[in-house]
PDB file of C-alpha atoms in Angstrom:
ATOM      1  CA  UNK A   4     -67.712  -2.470   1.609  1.00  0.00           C
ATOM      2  CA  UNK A   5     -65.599  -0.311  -0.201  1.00  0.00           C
ATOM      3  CA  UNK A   6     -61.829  -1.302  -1.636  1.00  0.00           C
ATOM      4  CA  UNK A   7     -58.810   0.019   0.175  1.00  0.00           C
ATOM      5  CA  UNK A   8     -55.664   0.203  -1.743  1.00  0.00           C
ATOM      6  CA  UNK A   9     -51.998  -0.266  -0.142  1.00  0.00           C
ATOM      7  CA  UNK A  10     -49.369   2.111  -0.837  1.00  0.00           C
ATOM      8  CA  UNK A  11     -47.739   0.465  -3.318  1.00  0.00           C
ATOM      9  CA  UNK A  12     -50.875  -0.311  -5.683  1.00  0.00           C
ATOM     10  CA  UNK A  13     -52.167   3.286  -4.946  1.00  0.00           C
ATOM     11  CA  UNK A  14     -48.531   4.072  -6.256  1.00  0.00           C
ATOM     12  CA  UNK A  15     -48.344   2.482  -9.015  1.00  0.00           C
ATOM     13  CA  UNK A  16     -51.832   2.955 -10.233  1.00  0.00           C
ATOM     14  CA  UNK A  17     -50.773   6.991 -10.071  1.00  0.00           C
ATOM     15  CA  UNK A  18     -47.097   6.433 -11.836  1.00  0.00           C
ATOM     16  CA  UNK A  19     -45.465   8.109  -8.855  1.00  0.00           C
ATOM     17  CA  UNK A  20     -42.916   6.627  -6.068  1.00  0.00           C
ATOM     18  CA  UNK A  21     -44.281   5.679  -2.455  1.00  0.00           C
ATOM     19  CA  UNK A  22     -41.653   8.486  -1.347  1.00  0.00           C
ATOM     20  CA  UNK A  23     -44.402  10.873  -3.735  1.00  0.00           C
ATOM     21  CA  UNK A  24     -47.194   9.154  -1.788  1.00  0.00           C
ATOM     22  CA  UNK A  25     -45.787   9.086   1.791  1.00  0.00           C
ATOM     23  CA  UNK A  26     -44.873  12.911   1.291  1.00  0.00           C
ATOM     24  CA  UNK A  27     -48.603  13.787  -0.039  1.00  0.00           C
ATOM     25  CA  UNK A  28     -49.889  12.189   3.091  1.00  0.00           C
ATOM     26  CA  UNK A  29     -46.939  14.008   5.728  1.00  0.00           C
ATOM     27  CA  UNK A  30     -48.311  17.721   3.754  1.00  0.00           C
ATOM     28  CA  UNK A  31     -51.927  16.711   4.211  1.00  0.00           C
ATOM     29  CA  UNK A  32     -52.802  16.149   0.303  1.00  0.00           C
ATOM     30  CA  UNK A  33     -53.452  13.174   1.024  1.00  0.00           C
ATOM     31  CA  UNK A  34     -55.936  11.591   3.634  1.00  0.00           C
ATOM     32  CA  UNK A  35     -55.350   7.804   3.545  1.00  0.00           C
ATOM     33  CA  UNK A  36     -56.748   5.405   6.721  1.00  0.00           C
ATOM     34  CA  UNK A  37     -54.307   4.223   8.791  1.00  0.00           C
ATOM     35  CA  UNK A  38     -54.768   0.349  10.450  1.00  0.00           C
ATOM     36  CA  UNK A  39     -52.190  -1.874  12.243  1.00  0.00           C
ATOM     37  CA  UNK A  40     -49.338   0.982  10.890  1.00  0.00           C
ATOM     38  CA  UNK A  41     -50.514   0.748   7.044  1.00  0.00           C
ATOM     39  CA  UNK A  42     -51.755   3.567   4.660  1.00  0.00           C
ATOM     40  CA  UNK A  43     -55.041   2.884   3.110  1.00  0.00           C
ATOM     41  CA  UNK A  44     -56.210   4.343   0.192  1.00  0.00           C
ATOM     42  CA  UNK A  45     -60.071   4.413  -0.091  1.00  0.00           C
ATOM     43  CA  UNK A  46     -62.058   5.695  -3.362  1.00  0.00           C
ATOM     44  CA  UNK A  47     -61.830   9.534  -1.920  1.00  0.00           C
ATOM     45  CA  UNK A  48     -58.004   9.305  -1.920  1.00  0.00           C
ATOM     46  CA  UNK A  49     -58.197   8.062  -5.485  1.00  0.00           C
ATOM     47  CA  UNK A  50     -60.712  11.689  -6.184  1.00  0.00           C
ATOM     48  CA  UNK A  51     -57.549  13.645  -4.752  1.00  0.00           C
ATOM     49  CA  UNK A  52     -55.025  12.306  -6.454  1.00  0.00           C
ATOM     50  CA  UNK A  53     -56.854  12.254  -9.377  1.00  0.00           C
ATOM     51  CA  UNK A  54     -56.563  16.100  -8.750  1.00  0.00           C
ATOM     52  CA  UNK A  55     -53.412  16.238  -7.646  1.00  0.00           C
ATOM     53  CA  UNK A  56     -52.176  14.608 -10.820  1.00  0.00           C
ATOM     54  CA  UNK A  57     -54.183  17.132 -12.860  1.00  0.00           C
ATOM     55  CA  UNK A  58     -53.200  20.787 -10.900  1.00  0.00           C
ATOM     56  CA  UNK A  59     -49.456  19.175 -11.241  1.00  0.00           C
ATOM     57  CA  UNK A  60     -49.912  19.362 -15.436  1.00  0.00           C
ATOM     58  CA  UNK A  61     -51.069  23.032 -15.093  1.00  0.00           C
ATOM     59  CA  UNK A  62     -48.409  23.424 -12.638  1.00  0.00           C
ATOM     60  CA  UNK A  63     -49.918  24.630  -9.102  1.00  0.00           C
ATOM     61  CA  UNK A  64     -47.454  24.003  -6.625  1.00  0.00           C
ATOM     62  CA  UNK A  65     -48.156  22.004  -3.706  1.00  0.00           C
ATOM     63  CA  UNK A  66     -49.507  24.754  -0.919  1.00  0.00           C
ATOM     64  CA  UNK A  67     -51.984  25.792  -3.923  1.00  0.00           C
ATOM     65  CA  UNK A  68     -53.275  22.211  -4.107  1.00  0.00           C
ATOM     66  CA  UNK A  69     -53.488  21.457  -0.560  1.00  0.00           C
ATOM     67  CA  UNK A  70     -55.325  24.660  -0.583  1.00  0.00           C
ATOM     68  CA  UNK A  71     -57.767  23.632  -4.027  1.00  0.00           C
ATOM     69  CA  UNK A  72     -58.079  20.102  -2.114  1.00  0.00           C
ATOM     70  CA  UNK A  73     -59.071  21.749   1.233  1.00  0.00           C
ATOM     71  CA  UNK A  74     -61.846  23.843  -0.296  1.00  0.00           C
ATOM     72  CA  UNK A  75     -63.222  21.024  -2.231  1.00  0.00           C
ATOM     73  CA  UNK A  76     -63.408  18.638   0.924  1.00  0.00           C
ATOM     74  CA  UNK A  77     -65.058  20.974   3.084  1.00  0.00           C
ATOM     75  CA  UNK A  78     -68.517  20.401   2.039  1.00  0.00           C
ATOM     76  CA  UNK A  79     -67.368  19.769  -2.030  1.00  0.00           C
ATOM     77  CA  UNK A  80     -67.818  23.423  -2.447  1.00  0.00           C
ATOM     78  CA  UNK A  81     -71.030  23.740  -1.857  1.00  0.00           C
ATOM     79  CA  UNK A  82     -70.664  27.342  -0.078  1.00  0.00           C
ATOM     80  CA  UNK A  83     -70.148  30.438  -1.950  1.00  0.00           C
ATOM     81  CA  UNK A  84     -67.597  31.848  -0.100  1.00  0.00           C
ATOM     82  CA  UNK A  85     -65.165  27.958  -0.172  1.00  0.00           C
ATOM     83  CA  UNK A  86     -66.497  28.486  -4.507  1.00  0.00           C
ATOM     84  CA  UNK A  87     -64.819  32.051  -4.606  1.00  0.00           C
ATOM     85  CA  UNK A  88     -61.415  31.090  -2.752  1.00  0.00           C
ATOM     86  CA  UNK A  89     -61.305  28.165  -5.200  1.00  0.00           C
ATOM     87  CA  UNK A  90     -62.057  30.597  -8.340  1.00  0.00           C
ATOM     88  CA  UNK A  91     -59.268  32.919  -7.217  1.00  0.00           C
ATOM     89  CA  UNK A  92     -57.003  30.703  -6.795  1.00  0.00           C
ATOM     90  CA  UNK A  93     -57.564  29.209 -10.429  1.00  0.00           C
ATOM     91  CA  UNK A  94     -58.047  32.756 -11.354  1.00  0.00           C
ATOM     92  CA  UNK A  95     -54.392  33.753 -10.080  1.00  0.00           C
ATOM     93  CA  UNK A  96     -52.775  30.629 -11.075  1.00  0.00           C
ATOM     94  CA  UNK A  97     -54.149  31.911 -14.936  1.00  0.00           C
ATOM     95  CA  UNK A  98     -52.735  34.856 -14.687  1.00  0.00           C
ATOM     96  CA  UNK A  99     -49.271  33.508 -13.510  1.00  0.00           C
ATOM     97  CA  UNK A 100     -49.445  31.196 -16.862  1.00  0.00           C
ATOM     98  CA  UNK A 101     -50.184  33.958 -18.402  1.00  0.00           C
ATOM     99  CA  UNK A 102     -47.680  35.907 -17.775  1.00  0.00           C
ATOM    100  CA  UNK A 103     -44.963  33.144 -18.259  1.00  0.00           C
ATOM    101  CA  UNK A 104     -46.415  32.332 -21.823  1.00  0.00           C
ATOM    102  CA  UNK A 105     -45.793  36.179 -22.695  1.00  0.00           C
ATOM    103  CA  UNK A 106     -42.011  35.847 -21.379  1.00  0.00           C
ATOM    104  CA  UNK A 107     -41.493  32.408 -22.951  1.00  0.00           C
ATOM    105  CA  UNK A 108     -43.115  34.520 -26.320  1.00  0.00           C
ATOM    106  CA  UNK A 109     -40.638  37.116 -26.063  1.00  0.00           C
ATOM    107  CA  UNK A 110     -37.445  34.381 -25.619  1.00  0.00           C
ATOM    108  CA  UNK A 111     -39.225  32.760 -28.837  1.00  0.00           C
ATOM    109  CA  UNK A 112     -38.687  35.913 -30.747  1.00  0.00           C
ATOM    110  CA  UNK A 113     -35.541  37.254 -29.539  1.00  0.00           C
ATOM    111  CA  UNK A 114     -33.943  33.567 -30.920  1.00  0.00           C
ATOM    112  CA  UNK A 115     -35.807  34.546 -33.999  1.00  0.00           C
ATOM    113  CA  UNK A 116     -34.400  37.200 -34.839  1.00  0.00           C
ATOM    114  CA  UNK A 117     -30.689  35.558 -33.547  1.00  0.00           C
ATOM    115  CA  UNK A 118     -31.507  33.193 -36.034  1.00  0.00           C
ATOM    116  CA  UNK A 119     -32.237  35.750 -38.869  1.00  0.00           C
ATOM    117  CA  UNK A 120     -29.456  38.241 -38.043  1.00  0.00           C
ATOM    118  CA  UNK A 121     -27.174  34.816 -38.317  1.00  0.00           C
ATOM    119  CA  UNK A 122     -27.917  33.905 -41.684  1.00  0.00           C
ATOM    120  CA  UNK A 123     -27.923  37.243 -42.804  1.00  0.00           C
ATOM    121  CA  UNK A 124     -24.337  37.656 -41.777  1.00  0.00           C
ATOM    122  CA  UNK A 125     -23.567  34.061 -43.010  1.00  0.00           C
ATOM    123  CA  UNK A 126     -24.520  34.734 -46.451  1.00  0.00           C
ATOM    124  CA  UNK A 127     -22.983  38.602 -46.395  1.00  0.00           C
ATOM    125  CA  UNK A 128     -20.228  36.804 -46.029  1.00  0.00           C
ATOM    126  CA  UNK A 129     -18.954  37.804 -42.022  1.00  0.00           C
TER     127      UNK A 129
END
């Protein structure tokens, strides 16, 4: 028989507040069982978060993991078309990062050269 976590273990086992948890299960990113008005938490819920926690580092926002999440429940994306949505979603999300890192490049060398033109003056004496 497998182990069912409560809310509060599954909680604390992910470093997140039940308010996190509660509103994962209200959007649907999370799938708990429900029994006498208590979430809980079987091994599959423990699979999601898992992935939850992990699109959250490489910042997805939540519609794009309830999407990832959908397409890997519905038959663990096993059909080519479910394997393609999920690859163009990563695919997008790459290019989004991508894009950022270039801005956050640019910012870096603008303060560079701040930096440089600073001293300069400093030591010219303005």
């Amino acid at each position: 028989m497998e182990t069912l976590m409560r809310i509060g273990s599954f909680a604390r086992r992910f470093g997140v507040p039940q308010s996190t948890i509660r509103y994962y299960i209200q959007r649907g990113i999370l799938i708990p069982e429900k029994r006498n008005g208590q979430h809980l938490f079987p091994e599959s819920c423990i699979s999601d978060m898992e992935r939850v926690m992990e699109f959250k580092k490489l910042q997805f926002s939540l519609d794009d993991i309830l999407e990832l999440l959908t397409l890997h429940r519905k038959f663990n994306l096993s059909q080519k078309s479910d394997v393609d949505a999920y690859m163009l979603l990563l695919s997008q999300h790459k290019e989004q990062l991508q894009e950022e890192l270039a801005a956050v490049m640019e910012q870096e060398k603008r303060l560079r050269q701040m930096e440089t033109d600073t001293i300069r003056k400093s030591s010219n004496g303005q």
